[in-house]
CSV table of C-alpha atoms in Angstrom, one decimal:
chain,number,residue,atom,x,y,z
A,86,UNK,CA,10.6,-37.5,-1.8
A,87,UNK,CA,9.3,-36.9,1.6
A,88,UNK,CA,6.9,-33.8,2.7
A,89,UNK,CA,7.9,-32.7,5.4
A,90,UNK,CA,4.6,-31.6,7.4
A,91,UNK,CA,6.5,-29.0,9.9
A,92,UNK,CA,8.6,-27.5,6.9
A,93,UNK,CA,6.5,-24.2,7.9
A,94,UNK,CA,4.0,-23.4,11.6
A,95,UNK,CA,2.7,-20.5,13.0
A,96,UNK,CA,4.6,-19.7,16.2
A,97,UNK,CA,4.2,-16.3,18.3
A,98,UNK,CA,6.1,-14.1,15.5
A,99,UNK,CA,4.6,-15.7,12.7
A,100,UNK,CA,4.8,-18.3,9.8
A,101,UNK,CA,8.4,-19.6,10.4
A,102,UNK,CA,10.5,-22.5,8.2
A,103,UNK,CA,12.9,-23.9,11.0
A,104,UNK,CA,15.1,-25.7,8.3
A,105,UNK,CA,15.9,-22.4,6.9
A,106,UNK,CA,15.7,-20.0,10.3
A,107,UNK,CA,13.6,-17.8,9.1
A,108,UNK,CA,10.1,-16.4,8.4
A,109,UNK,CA,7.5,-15.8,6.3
A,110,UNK,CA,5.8,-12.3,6.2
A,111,UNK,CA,6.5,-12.3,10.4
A,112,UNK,CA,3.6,-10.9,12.2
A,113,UNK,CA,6.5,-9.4,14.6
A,114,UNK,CA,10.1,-8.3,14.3
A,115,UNK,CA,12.2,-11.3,13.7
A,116,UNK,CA,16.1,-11.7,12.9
A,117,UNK,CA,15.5,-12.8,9.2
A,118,UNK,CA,12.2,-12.6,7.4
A,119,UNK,CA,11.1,-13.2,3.9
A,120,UNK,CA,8.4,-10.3,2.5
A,121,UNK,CA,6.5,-11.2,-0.3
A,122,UNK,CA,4.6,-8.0,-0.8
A,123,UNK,CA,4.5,-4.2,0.4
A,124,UNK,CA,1.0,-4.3,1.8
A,125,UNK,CA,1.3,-3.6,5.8
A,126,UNK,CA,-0.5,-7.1,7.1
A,127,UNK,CA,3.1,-9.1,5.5
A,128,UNK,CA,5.6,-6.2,5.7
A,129,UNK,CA,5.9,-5.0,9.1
A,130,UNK,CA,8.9,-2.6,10.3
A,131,UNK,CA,12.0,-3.4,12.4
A,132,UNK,CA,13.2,-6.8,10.7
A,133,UNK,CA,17.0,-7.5,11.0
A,134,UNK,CA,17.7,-9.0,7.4
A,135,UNK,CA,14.9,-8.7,4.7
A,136,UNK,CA,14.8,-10.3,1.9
A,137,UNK,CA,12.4,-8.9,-1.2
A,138,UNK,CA,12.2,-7.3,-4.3
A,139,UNK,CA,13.2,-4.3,-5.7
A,140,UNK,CA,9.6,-2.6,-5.5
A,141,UNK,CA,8.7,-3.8,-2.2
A,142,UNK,CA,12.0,-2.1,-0.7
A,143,UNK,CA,10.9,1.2,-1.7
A,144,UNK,CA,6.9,0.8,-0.6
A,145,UNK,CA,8.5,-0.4,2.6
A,146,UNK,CA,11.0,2.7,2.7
A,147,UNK,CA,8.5,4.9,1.9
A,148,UNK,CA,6.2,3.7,4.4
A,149,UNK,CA,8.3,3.0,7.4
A,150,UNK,CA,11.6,5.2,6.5
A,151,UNK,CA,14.7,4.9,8.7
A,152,UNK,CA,12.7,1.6,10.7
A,153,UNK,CA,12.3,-0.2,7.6
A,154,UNK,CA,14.9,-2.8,8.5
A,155,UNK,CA,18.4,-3.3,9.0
A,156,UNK,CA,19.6,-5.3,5.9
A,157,UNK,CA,17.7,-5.6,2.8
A,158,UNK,CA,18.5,-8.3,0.1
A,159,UNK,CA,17.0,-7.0,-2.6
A,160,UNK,CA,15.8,-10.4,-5.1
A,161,UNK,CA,15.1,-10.4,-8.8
A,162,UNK,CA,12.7,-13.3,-9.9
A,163,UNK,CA,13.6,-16.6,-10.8
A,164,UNK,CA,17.0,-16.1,-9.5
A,165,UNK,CA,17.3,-18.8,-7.0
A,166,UNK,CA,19.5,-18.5,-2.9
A,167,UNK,CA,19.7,-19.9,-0.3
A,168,UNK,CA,18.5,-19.3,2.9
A,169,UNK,CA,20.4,-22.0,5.3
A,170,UNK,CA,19.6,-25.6,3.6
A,171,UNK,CA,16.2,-24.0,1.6
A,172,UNK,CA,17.0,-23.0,-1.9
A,173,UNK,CA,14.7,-20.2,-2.4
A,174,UNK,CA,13.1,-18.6,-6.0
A,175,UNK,CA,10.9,-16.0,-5.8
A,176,UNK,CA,8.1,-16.2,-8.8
A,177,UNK,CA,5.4,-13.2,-9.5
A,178,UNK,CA,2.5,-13.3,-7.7
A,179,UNK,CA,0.5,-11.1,-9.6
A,180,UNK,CA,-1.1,-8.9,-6.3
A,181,UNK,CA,1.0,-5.8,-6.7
A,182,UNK,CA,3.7,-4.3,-8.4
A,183,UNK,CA,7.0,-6.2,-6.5
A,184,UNK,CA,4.8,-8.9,-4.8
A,185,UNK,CA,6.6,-12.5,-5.1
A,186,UNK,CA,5.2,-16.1,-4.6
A,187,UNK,CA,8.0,-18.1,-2.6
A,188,UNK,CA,9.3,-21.3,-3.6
A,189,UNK,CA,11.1,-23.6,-1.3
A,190,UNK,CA,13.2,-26.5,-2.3
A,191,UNK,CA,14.2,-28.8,0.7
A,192,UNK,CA,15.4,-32.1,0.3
A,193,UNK,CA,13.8,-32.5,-3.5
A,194,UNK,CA,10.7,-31.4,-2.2
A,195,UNK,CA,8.9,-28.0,-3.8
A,196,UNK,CA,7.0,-25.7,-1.6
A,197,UNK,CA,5.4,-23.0,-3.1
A,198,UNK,CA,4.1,-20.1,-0.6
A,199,UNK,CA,1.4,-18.1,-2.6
A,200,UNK,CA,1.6,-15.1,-0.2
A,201,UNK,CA,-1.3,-13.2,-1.8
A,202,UNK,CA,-1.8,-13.2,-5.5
A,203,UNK,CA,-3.9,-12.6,-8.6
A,204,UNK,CA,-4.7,-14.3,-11.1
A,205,UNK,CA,-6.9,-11.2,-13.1
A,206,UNK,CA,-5.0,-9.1,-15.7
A,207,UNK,CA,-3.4,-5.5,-14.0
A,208,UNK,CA,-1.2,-3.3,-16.1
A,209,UNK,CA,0.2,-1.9,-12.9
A,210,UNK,CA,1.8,-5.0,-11.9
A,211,UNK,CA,3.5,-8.1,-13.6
A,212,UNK,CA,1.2,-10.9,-14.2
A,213,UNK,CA,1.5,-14.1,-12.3
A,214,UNK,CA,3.5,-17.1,-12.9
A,215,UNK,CA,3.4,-20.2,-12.4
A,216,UNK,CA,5.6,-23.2,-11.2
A,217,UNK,CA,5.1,-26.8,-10.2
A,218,UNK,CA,5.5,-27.7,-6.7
A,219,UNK,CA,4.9,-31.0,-4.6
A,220,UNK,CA,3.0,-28.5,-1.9
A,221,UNK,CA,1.1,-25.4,-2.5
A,222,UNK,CA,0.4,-23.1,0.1
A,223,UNK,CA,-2.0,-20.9,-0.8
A,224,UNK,CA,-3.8,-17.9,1.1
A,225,UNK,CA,-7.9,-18.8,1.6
A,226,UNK,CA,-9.1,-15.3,2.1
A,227,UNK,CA,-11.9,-15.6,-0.7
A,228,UNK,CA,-11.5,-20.4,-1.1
A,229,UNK,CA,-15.2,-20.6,-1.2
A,230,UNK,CA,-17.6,-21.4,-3.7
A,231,UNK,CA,-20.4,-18.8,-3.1
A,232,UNK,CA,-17.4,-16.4,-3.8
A,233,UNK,CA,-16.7,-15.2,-7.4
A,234,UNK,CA,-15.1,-12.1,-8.5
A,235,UNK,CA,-17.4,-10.2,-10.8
A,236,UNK,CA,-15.2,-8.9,-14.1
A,237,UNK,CA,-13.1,-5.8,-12.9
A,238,UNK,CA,-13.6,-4.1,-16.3
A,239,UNK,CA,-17.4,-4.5,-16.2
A,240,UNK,CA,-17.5,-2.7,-12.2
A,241,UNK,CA,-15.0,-0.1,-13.6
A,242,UNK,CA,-17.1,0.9,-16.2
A,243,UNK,CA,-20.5,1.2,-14.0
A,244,UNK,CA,-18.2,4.7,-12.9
A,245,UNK,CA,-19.7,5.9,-16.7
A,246,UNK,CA,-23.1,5.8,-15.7
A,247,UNK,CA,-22.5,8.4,-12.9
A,248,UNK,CA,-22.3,11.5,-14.4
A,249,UNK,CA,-21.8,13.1,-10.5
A,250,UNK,CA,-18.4,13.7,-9.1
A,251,UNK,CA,-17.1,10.5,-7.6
A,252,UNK,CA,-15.2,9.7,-3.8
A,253,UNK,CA,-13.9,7.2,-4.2
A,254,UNK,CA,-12.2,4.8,-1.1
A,255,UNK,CA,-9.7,2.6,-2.1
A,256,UNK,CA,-6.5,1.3,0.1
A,257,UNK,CA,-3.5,3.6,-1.4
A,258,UNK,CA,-1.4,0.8,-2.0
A,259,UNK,CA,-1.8,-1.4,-5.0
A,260,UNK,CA,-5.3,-0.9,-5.8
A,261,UNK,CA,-5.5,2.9,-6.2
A,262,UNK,CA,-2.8,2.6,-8.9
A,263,UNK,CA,-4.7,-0.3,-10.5
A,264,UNK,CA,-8.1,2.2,-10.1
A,265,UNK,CA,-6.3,4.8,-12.2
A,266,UNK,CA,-5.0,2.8,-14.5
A,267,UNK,CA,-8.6,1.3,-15.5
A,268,UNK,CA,-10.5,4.2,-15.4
A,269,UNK,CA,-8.0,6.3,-17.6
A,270,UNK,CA,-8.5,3.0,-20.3
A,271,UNK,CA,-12.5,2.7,-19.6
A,272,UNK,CA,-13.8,5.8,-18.5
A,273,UNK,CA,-11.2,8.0,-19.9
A,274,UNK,CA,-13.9,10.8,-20.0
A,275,UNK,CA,-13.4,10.4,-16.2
A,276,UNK,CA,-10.8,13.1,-14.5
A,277,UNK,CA,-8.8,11.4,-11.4
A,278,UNK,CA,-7.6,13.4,-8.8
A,279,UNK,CA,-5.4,11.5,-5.9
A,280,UNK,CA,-5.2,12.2,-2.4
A,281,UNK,CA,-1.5,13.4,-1.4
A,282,UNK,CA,-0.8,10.6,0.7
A,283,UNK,CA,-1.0,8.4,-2.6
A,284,UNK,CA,1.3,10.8,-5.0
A,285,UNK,CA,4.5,9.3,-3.7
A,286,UNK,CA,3.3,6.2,-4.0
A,287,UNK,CA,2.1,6.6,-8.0
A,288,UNK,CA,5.5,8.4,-8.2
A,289,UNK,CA,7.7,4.8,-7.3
A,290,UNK,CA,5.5,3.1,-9.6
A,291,UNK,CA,6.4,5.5,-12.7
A,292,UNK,CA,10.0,5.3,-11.6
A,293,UNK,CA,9.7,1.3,-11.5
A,294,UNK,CA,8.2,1.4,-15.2
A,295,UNK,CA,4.3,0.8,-14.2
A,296,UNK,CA,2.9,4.6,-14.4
A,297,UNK,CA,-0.4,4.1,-13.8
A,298,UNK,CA,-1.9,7.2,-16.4
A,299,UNK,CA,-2.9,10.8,-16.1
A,300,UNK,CA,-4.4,11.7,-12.8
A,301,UNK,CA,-3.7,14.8,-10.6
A,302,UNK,CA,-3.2,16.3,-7.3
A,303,UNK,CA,-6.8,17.1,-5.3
A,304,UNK,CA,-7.6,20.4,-4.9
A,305,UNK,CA,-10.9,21.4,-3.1
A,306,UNK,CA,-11.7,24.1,-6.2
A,307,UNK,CA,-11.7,21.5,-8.3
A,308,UNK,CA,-14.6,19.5,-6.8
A,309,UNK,CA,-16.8,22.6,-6.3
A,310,UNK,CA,-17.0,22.1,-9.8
A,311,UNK,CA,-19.2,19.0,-11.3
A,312,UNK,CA,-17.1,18.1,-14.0
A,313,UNK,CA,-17.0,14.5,-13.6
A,314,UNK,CA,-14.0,14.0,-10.8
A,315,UNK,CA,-13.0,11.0,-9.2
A,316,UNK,CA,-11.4,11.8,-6.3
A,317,UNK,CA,-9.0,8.7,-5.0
A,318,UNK,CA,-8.7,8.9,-1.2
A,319,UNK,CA,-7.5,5.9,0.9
A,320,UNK,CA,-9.8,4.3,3.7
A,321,UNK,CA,-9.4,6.9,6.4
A,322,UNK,CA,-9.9,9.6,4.7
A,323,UNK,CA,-13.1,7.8,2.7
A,324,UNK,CA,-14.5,7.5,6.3
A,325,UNK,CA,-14.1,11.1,7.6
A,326,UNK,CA,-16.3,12.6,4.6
A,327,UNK,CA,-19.0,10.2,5.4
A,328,UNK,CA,-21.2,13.6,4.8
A,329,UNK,CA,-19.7,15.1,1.7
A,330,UNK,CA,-22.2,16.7,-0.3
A,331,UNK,CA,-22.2,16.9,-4.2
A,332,UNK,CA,-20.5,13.4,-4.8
A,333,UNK,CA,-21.5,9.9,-4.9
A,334,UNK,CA,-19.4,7.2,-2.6
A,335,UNK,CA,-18.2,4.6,-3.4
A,336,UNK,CA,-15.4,1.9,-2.0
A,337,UNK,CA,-13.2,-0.5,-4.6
A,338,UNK,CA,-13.0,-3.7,-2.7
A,339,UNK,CA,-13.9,-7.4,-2.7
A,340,UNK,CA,-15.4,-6.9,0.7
A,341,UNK,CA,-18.8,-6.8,1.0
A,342,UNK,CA,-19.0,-5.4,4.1
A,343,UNK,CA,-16.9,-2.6,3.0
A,344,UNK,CA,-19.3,-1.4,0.4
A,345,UNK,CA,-21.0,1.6,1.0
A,346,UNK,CA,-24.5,0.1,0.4
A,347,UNK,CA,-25.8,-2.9,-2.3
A,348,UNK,CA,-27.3,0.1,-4.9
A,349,UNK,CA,-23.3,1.4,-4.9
A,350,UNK,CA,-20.8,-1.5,-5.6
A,351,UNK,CA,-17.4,-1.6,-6.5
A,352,UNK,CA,-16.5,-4.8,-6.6
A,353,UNK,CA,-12.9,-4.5,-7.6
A,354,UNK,CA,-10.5,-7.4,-5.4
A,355,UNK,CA,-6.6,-8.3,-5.6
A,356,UNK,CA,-7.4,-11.4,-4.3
A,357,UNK,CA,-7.8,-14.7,-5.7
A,358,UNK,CA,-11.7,-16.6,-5.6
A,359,UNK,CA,-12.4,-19.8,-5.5
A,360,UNK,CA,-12.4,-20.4,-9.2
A,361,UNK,CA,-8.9,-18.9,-9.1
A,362,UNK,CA,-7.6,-21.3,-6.7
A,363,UNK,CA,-9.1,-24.1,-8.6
A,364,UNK,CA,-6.6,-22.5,-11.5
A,365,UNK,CA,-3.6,-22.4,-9.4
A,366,UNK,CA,-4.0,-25.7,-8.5
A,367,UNK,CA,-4.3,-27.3,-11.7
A,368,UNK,CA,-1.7,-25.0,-12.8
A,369,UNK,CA,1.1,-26.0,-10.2
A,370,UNK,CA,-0.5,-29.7,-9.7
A,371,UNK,CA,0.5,-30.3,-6.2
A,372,UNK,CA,0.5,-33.5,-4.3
A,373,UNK,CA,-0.9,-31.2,-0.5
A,374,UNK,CA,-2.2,-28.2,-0.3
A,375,UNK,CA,-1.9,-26.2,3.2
A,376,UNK,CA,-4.1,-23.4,3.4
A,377,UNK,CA,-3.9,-19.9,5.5
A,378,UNK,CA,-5.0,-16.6,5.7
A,379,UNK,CA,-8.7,-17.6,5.6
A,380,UNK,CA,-11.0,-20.4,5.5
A,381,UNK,CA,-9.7,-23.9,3.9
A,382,UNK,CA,-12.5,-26.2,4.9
A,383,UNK,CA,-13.9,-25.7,1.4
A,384,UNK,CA,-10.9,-26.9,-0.4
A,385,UNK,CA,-10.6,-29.9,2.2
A,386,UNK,CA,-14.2,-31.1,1.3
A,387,UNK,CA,-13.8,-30.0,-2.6
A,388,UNK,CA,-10.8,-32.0,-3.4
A,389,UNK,CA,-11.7,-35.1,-0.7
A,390,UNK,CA,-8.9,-37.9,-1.2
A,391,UNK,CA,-7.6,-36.5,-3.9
A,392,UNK,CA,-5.0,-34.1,-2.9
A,393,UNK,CA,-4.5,-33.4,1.0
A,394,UNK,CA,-5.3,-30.3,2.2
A,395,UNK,CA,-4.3,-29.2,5.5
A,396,UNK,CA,-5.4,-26.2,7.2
A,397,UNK,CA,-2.5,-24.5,9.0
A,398,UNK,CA,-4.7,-21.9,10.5
């Protein structure tokens, strides 16, 4: 069977299948779009006809409200559609709670779209799965050897050795439930208070079946106290007390750059590294691999006449 190289390009909108007519987390609003996860940079407002899962419907009504989209198609995994010609699965990607890989059958050939996943265990999320397909397309954000994910319940537990009250940045979405979860199981001597912007989030993940553990609202009384807090604010928020006094900052990421200073990591990522992409690959033994959302120039030179690896951005 054939590989058909333009089965998916980047035009103005975004990453767009023409033998289906439509897109792939669309950069702009388009007339039909496929979301693979909540997080804003795949699932922006204003879409016609959306379709993804349960979980990512609710982020994205929570998030956008009344401009969330037209028509949602709410998908279950591993029950296949179709989209035009493309018979479409959508397989668990591991990132967040609801996010979905995207397998593509055209023709007899298997294209698997990673969107972003993970490959590390989360209890606030279903694991990843995997599937063969004759092309992966996998995101790059992290495809390079210097770049290896330290082990999340090591970093999580450096929070015991900080007897202080804790600020802690994290993106509200995703990786604050995840922070909750792992510091109610590893530093459970640890009491988590959450900014109010992320309690209606925490609140669709207890209704979906993923409560991430006890935690409670902020309240500034609370902090004047040094009773060993940790004190969950997303990134905006993390910025504007740049000069808070009585608590030690920190910010969970796989971002260097977005560490508050190399004595005070928290190296904490929802992204796969390069070891990881080694995994999926053996795991869904492709014959190409297209890359995107980063740098694939690594994975060309790793794999060398191996497997193909085209870079489609």
């Amino acid at each position: 069977m054939n590989i058909k190289e333009d089965f998916i390009c980047f035009d103005a909108n975004g990453l767009y299948c023409k033998y289906g007519n439509f897109y792939l987390d669309p950069k702009l609003p388009v007339p039909l779009s496929v979301v693979t996860h909540a997080h804003a940079d795949h699932a922006i407002s204003g879409n016609n006809e959306i379709f993804c899962t349960e979980a990512t419907h609710a982020f994205m009504k929570l998030r956008y409200g009344k401009n969330a989209g037209k028509v949602f198609n709410i998908i279950t995994y591993n029950a296949p559609f179709t989209i035009g010609d493309v018979l479409i699965t959508f397989v668990s990607a591991g990132h967040m709670l609801g996010s979905a890989q995207i397998l593509m059958e055209y023709e007899g050939v298997k294209y698997l779209y990673t969107g972003d996943y993970k490959i590390q265990a989360d209890g606030t999320c279903e694991p990843i799965e995997w599937v063969k397909a004759d092309v992966l397309i996998t995101e790059s954000t992290f495809a390079d050897p210097a770049v290896q994910h330290p082990d999340p319940v090591a970093e999580i537990k450096k929070l015991n050795d900080i007897k202080s009250n804790i600020l802690l940045g994290a993106y509200g979405l995703g990786k604050s439930q995840r922070l909750i979860r792992m510091i109610n199981e590893y530093a459970p001597q640890k009491k988590i208070l959450v900014h109010h912007r992320i309690m209606p989030i925490n609140v669709i993940y207890e209704k979906m079946g993923y409560p991430p553990g006890k935690y409670q609202m902020y309240g500034r009384k609370l902090m004047k106290e040094q009773d060993e807090f940790v004190y969950i604010v997303p990134p905006f928020t993390f910025d504007s007390y740049i000069k808070a006094t009585g608590v030690k900052r920190l910010f969970a990421s796989g971002w260097k750059n977005l560490q508050v200073n190399n004595q005070d990591t928290l190296f904490i990522s929802d992204h796969v590294d390069w070891h990881d992409i080694l995994q999926a690959v053996a795991a869904v033994e492709p014959r190409q691999i297209w890359t995107l959302h980063g740098n694939g120039t690594h994975l060309k030179k790793h794999f060398g006449n191996d497997i193909f690896v085209k870079i489609l951005n």
